[in-house]
mmCIF file of C-alpha atoms and ligand atoms in Angstrom:
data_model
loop_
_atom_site.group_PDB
_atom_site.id
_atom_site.type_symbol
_atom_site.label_atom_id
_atom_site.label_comp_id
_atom_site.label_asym_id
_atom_site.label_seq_id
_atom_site.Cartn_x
_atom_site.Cartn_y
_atom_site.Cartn_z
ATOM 1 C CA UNK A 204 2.964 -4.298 -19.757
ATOM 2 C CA UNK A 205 3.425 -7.454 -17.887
ATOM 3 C CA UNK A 206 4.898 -7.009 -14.372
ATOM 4 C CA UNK A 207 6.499 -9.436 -11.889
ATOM 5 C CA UNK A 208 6.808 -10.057 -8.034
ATOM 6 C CA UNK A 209 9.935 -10.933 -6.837
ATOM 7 C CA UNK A 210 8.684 -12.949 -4.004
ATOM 8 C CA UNK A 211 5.603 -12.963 -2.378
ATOM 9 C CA UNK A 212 5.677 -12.281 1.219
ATOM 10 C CA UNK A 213 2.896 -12.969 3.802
ATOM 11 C CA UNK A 214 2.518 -10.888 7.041
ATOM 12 C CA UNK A 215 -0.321 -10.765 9.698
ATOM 13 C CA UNK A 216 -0.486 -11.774 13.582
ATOM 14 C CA UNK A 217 0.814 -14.799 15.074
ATOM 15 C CA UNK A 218 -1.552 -17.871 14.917
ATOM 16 C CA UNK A 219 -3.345 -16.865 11.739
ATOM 17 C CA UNK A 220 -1.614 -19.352 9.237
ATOM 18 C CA UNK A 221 1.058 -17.552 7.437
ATOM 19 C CA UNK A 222 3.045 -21.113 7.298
ATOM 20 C CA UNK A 223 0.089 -23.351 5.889
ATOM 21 C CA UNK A 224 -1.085 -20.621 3.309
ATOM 22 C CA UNK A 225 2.387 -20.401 2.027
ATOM 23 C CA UNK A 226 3.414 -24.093 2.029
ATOM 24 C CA UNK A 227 -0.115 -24.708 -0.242
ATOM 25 C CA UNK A 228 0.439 -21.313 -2.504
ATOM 26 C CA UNK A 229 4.056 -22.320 -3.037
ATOM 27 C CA UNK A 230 2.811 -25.776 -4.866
ATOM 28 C CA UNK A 231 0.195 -24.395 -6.875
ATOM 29 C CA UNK A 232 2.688 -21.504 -8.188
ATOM 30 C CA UNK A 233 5.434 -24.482 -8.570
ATOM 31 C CA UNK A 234 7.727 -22.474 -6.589
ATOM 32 C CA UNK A 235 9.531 -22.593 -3.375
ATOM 33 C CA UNK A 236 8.055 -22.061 0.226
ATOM 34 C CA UNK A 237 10.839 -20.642 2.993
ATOM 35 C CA UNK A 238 9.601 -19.572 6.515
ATOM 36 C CA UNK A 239 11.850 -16.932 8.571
ATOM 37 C CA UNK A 240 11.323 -17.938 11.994
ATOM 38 C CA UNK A 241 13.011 -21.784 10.226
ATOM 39 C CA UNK A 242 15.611 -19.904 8.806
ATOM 40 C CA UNK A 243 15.994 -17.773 11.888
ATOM 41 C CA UNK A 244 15.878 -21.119 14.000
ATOM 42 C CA UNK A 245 18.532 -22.226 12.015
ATOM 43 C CA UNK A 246 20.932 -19.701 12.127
ATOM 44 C CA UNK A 247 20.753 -19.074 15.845
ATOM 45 C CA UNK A 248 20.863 -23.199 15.912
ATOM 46 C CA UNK A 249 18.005 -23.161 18.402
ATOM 47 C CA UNK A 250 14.232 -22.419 19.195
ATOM 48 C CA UNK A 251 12.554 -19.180 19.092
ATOM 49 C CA UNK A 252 11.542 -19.687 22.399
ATOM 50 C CA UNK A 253 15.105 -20.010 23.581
ATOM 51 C CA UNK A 254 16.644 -17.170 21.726
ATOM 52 C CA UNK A 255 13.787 -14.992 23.529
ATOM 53 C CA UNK A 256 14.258 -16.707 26.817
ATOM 54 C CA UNK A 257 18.342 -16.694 26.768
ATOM 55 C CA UNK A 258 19.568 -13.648 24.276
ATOM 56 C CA UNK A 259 15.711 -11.385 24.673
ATOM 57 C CA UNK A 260 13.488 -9.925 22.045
ATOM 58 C CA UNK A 261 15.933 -7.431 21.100
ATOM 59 C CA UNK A 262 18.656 -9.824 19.704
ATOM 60 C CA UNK A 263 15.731 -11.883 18.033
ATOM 61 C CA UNK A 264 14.751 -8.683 16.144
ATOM 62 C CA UNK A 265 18.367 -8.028 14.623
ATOM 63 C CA UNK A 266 18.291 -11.443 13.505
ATOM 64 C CA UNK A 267 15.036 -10.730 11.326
ATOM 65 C CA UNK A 268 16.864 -7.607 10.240
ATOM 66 C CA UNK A 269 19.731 -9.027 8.950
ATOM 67 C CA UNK A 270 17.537 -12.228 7.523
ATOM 68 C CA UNK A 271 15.578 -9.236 5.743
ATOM 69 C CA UNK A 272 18.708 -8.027 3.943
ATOM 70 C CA UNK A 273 19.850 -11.353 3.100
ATOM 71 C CA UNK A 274 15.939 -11.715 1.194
ATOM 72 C CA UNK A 275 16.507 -8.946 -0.320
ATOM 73 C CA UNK A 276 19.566 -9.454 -1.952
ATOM 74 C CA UNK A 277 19.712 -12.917 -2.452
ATOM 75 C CA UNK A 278 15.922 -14.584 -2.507
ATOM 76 C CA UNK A 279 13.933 -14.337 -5.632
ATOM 77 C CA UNK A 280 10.585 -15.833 -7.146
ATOM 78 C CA UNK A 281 9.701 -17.611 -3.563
ATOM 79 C CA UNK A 282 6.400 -17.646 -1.559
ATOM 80 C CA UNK A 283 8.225 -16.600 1.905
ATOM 81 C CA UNK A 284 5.916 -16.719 5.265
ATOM 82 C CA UNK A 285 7.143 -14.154 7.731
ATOM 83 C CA UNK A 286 6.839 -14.155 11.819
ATOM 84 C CA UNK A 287 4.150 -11.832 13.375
ATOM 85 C CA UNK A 288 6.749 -8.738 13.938
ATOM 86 C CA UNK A 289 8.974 -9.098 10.765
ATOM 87 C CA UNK A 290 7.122 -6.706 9.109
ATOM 88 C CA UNK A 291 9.213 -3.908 10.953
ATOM 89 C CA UNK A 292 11.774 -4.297 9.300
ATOM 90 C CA UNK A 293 12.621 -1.286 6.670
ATOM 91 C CA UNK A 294 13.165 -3.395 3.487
ATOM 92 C CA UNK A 295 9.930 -5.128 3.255
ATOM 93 C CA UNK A 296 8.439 -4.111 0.179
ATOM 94 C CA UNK A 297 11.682 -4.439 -1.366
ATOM 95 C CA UNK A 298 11.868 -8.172 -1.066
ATOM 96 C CA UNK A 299 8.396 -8.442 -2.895
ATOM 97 C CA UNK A 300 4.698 -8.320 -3.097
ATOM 98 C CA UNK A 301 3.409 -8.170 0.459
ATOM 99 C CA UNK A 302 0.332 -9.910 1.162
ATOM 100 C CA UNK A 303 -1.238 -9.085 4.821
ATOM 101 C CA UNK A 304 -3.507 -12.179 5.943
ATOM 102 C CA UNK A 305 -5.830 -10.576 8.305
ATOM 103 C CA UNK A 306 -8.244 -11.966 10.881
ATOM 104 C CA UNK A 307 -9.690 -10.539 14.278
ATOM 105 C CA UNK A 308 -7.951 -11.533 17.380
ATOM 106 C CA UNK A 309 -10.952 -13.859 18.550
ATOM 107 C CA UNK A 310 -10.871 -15.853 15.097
ATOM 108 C CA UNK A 311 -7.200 -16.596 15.487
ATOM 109 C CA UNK A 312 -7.720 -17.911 19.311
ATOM 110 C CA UNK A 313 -10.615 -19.636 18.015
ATOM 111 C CA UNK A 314 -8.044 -21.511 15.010
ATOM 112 C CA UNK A 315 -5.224 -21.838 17.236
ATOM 113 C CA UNK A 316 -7.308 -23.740 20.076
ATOM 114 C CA UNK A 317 -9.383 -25.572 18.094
ATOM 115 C CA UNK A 318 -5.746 -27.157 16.319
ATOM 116 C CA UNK A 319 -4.372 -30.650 17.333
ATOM 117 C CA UNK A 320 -1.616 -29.364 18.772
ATOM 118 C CA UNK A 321 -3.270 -26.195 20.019
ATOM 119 C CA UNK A 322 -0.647 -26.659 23.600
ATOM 120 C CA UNK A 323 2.802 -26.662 21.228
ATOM 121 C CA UNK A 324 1.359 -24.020 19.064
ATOM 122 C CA UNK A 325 0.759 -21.311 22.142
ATOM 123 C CA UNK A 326 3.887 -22.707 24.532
ATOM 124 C CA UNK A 327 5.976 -22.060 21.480
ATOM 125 C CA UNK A 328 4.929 -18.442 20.849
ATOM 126 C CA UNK A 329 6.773 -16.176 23.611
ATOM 127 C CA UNK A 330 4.293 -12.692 22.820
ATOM 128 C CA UNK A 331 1.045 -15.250 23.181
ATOM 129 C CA UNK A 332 1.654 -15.932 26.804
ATOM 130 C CA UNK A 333 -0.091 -13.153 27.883
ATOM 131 C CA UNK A 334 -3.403 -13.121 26.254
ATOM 132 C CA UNK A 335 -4.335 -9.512 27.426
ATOM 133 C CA UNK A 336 -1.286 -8.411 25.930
ATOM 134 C CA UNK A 337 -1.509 -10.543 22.858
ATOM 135 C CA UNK A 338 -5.051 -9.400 22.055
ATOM 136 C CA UNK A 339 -3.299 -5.532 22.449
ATOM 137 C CA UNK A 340 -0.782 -5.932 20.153
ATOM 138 C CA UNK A 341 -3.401 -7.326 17.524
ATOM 139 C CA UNK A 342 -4.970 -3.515 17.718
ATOM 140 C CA UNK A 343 -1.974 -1.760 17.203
ATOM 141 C CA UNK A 344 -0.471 -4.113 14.474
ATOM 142 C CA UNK A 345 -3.803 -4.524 12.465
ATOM 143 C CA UNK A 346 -3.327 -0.483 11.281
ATOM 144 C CA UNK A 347 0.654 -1.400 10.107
ATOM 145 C CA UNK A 348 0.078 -4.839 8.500
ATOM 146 C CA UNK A 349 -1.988 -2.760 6.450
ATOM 147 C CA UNK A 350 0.121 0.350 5.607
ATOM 148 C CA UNK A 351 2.855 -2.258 4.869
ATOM 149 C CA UNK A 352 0.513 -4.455 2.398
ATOM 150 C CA UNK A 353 0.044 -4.311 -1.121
ATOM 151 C CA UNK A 354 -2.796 -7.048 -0.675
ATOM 152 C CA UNK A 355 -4.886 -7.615 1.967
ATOM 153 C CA UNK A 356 -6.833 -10.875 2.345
ATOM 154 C CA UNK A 357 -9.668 -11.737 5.140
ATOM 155 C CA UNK A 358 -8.576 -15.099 6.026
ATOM 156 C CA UNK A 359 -11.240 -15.787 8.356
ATOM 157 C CA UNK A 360 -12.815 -19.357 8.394
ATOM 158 C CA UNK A 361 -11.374 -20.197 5.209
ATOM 159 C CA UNK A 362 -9.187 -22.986 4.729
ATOM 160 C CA UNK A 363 -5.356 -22.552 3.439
ATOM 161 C CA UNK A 364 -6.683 -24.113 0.104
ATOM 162 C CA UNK A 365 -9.124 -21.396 -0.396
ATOM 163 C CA UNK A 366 -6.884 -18.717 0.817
ATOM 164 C CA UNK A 367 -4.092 -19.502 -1.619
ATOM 165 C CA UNK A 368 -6.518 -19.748 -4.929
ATOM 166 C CA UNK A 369 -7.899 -16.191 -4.073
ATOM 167 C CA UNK A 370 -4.316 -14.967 -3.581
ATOM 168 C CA UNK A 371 -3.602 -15.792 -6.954
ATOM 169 C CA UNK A 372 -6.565 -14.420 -8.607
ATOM 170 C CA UNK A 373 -5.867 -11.101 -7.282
ATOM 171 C CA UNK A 374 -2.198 -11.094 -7.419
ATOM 172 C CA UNK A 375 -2.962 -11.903 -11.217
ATOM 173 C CA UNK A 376 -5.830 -9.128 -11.275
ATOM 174 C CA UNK A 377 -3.659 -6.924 -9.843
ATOM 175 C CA UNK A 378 -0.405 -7.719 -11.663
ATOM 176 C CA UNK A 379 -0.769 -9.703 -15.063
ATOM 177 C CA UNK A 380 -3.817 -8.006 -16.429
ATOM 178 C CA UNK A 381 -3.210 -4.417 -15.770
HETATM 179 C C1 LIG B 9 6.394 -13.055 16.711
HETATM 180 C C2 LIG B 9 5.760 -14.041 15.972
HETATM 181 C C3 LIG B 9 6.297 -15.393 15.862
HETATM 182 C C4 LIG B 9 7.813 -15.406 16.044
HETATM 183 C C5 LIG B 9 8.188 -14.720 17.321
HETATM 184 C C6 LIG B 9 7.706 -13.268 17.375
HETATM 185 C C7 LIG B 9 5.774 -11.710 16.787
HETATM 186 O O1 LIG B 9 5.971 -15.971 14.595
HETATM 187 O O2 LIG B 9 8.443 -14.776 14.960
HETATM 188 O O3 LIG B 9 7.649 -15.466 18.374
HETATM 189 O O4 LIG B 9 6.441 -10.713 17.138
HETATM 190 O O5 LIG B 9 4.554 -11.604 16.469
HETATM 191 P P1 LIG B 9 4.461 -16.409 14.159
HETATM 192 O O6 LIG B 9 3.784 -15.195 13.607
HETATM 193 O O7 LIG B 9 4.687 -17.446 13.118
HETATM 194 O O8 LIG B 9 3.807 -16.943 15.356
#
């Protein structure tokens, strides 16, 4: 029998390229692309940065919760790209097929600094500010992102292109020819 996703949902660390891989799978599956940190942005009507800086982490974190029941209940049959902690929230695999994109700490650096806009991309990112700590919370994440993910793809030097086309051929592997 045939089954569906309802969305697909990518998690993994900040920096490794949730955004791009879902913008590119999005087109090839002729469906919709929606990133949580916009949506987040655009209910609190400002930056992440400022909603850490002026209402803290905590307050942030409710506002993925609440995002994550809205998903649920309302979203279907998009490609959604997640930020770095969202996957804490208790509904996940309820809103659909989650995909962990995983890379080593060093690789993401590596990506991030070798970007155009490498300055935006880190000053923009509250929990990268602290590399030490960054490179900390990769370890203990790395062991959830997997509990959490039904797939788990090595993103590492491969281009969003590339990453979305193997997507697919597991997500049909896994789901249309079972
Ligand atoms: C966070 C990751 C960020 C953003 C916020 C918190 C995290 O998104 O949601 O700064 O806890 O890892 P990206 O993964 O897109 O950087």
């Amino acid at each position: 029998m045939r089954q569906t996703y309802k969305n697909i949902i990518l998690i993994g660390f900040m920096g490794v390229g949730k955004g791009s891989v879902a913008r590119v799978l999005a087109r090839k599956m002729r469906v919709f692309a929606i990133d949580c940190d916009d949506l987040i942005e655009s209910f609190a009507n400002k930056k992440i940065i400022k909603i850490f800086e002026e209402d803290g982490e905590a307050e942030f974190r409710k506002i993925e919760k609440n995002l994550a029941k809205f998903l649920e209940k309302s979203v279907n049959g998009a490609v959604i790209s997640t930020g770095g902690g969202f996957y804490k929230v208790k509904n996940l695999n309820k809103i659909g097929t989650v995909i962990y994109l995983k890379s080593s700490f060093d690789k993401i650096m590596e990506r991030i600094l070798n970007s155009p806009n490498a300055e935006k991309k880190i000053a923009k990112r509250p929990l990268l500010s602290d590399l030490a700590k960054a490179k900390a919370l990769h370890k203990e994440r790395d062991e959830t992102y997997t509990k959490k993910a039904d797939l788990i793809i090595n993103v590492e030097d491969k281009t969003p292109e590339q990453i979305a086309t193997k997507i697919i051929k597991l997500l049909n592997k896994k789901y249309l020819k079972g």
